[in-house]
Short mmCIF file of C-alpha atoms (C1' of nucleotides) in Angstrom, two decimals:
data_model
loop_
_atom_site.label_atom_id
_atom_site.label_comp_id
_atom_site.label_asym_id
_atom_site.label_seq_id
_atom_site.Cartn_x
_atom_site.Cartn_y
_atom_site.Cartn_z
CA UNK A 921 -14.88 6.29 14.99
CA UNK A 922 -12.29 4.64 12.81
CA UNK A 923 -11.89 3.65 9.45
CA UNK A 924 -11.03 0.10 7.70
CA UNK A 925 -10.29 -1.69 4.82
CA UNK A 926 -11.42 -5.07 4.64
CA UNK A 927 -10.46 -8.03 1.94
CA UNK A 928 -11.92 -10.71 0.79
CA UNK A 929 -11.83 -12.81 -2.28
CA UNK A 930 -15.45 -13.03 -3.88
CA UNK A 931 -15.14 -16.31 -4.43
CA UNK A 932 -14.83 -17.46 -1.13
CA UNK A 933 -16.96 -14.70 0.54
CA UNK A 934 -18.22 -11.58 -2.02
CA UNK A 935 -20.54 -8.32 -1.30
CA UNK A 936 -23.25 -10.21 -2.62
CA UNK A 937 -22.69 -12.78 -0.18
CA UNK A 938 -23.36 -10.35 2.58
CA UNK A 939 -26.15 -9.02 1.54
CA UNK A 940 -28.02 -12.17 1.61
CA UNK A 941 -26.63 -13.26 4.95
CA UNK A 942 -29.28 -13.02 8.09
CA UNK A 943 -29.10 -9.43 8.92
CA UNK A 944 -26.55 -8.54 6.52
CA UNK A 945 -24.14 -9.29 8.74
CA UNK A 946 -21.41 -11.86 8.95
CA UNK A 947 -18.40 -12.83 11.31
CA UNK A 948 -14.99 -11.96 9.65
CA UNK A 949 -13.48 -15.01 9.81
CA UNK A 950 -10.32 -17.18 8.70
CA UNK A 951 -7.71 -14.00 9.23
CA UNK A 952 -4.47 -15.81 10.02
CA UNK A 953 -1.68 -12.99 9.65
CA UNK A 954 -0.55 -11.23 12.91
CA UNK A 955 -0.62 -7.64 11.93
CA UNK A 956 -4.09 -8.17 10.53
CA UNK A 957 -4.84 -9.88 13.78
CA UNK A 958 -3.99 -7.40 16.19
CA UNK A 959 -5.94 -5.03 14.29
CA UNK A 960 -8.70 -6.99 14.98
CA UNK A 961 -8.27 -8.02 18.22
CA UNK A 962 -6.92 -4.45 19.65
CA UNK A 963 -7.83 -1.70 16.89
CA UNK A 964 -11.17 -2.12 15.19
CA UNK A 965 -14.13 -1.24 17.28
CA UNK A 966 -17.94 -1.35 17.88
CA UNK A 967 -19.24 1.49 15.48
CA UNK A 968 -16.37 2.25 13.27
CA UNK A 969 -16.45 1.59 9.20
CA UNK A 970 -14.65 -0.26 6.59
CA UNK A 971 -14.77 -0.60 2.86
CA UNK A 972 -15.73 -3.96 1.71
CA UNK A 973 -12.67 -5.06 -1.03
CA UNK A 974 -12.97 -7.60 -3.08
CA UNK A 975 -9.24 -8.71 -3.99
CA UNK A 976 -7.96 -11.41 -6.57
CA UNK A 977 -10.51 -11.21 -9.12
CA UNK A 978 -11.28 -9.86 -12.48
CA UNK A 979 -12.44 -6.14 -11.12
CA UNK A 980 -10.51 -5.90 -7.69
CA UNK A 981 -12.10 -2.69 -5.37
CA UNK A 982 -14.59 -1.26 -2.95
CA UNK A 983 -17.73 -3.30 -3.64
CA UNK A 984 -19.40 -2.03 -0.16
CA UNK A 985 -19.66 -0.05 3.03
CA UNK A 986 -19.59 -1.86 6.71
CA UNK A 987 -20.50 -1.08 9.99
CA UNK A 988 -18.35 -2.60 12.45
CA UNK A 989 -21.40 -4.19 14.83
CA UNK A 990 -19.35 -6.54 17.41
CA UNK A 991 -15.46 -5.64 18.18
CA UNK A 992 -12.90 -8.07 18.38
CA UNK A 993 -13.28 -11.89 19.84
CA UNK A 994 -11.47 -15.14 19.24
CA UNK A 995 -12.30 -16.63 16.17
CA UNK A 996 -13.67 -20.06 16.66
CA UNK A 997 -13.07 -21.49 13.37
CA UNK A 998 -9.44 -21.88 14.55
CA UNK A 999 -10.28 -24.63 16.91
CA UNK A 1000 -12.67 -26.33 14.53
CA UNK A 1001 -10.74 -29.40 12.74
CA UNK A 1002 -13.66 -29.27 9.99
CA UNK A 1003 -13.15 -26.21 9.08
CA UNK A 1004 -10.40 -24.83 6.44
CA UNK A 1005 -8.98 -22.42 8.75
CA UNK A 1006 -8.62 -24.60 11.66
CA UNK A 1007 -5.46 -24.19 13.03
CA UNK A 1008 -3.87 -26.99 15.47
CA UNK A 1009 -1.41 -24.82 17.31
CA UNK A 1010 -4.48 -22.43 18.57
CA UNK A 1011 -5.90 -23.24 21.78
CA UNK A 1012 -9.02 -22.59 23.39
CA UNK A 1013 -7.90 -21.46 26.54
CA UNK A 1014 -5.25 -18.99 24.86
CA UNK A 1015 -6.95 -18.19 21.68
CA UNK A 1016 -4.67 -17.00 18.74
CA UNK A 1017 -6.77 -15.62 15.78
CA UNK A 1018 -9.87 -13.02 16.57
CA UNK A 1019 -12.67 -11.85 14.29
CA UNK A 1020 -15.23 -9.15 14.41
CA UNK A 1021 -18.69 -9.18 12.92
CA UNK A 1022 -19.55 -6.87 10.27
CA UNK A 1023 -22.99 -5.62 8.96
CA UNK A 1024 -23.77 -4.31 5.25
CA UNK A 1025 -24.46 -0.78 5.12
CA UNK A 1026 -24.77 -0.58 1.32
CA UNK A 1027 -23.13 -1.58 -1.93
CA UNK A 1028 -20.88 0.97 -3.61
CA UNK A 1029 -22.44 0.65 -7.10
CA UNK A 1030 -20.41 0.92 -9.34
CA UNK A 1031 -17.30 -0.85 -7.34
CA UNK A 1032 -14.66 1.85 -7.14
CA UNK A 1033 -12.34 -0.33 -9.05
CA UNK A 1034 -8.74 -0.04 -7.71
CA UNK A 1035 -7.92 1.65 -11.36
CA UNK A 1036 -10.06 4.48 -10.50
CA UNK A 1037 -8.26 4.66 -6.77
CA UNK A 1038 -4.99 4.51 -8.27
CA UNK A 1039 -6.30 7.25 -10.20
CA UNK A 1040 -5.97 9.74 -7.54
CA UNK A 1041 -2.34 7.86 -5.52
CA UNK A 1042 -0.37 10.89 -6.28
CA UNK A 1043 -2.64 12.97 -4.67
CA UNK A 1044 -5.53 12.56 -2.16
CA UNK A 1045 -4.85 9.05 -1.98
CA UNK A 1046 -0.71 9.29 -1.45
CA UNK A 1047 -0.28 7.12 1.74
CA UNK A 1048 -3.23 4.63 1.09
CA UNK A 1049 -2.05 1.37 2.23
CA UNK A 1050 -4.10 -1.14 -0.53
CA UNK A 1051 -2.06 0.86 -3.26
CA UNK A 1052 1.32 0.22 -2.24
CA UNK A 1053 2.89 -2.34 -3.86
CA UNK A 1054 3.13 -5.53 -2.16
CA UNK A 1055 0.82 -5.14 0.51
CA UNK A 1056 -0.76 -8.11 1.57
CA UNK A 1057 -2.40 -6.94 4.89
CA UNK A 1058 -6.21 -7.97 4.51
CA UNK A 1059 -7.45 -5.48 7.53
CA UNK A 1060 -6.00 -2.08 6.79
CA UNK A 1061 -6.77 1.05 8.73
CA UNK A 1062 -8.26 4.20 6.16
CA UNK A 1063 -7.72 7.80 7.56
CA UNK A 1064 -10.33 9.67 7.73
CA UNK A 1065 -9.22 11.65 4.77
CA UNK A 1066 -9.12 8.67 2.68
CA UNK A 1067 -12.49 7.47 3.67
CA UNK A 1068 -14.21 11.11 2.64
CA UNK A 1069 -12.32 11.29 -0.12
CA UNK A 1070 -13.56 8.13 -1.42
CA UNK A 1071 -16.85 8.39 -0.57
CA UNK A 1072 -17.15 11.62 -2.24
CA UNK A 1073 -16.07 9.65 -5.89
CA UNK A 1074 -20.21 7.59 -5.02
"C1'" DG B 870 -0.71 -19.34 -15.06
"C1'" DC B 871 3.04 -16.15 -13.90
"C1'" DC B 872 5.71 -13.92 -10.72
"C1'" DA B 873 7.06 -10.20 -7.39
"C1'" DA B 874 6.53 -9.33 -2.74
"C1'" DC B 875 6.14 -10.65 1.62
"C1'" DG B 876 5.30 -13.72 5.88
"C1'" DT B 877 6.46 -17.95 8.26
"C1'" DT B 878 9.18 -21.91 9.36
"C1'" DG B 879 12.97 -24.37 10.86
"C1'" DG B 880 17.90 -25.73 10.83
"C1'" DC B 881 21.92 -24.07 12.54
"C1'" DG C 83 19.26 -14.49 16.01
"C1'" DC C 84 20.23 -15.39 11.12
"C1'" DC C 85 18.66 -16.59 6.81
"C1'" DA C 86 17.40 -19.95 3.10
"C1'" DA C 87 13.51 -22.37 1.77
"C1'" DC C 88 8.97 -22.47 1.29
"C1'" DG C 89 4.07 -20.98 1.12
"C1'" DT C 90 0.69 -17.36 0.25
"C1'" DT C 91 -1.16 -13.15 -1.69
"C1'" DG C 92 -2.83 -10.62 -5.34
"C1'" DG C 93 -2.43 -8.01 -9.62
"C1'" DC C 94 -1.94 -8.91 -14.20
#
DNA sequence: GCCAACGTTGGC
DNA sequence: GCCAACGTTGGC
């Protein structure tokens, strides 16, 4: 099993969101960045977790934990012209963005605020990806050190 | 709203 | 292939 980090801006899709969708569970959608892609498409499997992250807001953190419930698959909201993340240069037959579907596990209640894991980014959390500066990646993989470690702070 | 950091685009 | 311009991300 492998471990993720997942964004998403609660304003366009939060924790809370989530939790009230039809068996907790939602398509991750709209990804358009390559490295973020290929995570999804080639790296994050059937089984493994992630951290829900809520990102440009007032308390940015870990707001939840997911189960990773279908791997990768091209994400059809590319090839829909209604949509906001439809993208004209995907096509159907060669698709270009990928999702996965997610399922709620549980909140983390309190959010373990990204304070409180900077808190610990000279030790335990030293090579964590969502506290280097500049990183923009939105699907980040956790070690499995980092993923205890954090879980032990709930 | 600001701005640093980074990714993408497109002319050459 | 280079790189300047531009757009986006995300913390503050």
């Amino acid at each position: 099993m492998k471990y993720w980090l997942l964004k998403s801006e609660p304003e366009t899709f939060s924790v809370e969101d989530l939790a009230k969708a039809r068996n907790r569970t939602t398509s991750w959608h709209g990804v358009r960045n390559y490295q973020a892609r290929n995570f999804l498409r080639d790296d994050v499997g059937k089984g493994d977790r992630g951290f829900f992250y809520h990102s440009s807001c007032a308390v940015p953190g870990v707001v939840g934990i997911v189960k990773i419930v279908r791997a990768g698959y091209p994400d059809s909201t590319a090839e829909d012209p209604r949509s906001e993340y439809f993208d004209p240069s995907s096509e159907r037959s060669e698709p270009r963005w990928y999702t996965v579907d997610v399922q709620l596990e549980r909140k983390v209640e309190p959010p373990i605020t990204l304070d409180e894991l900077r808190a610990h980014a000279s030790r335990e959390l030293k090579n964590m990806l969502v506290l280097k500066r500049g990183n923009r990646l939105s699907v980040t993989p956790v070690t499995r050190e980092e993923w205890q470690f954090i879980l032990s702070l709930r």
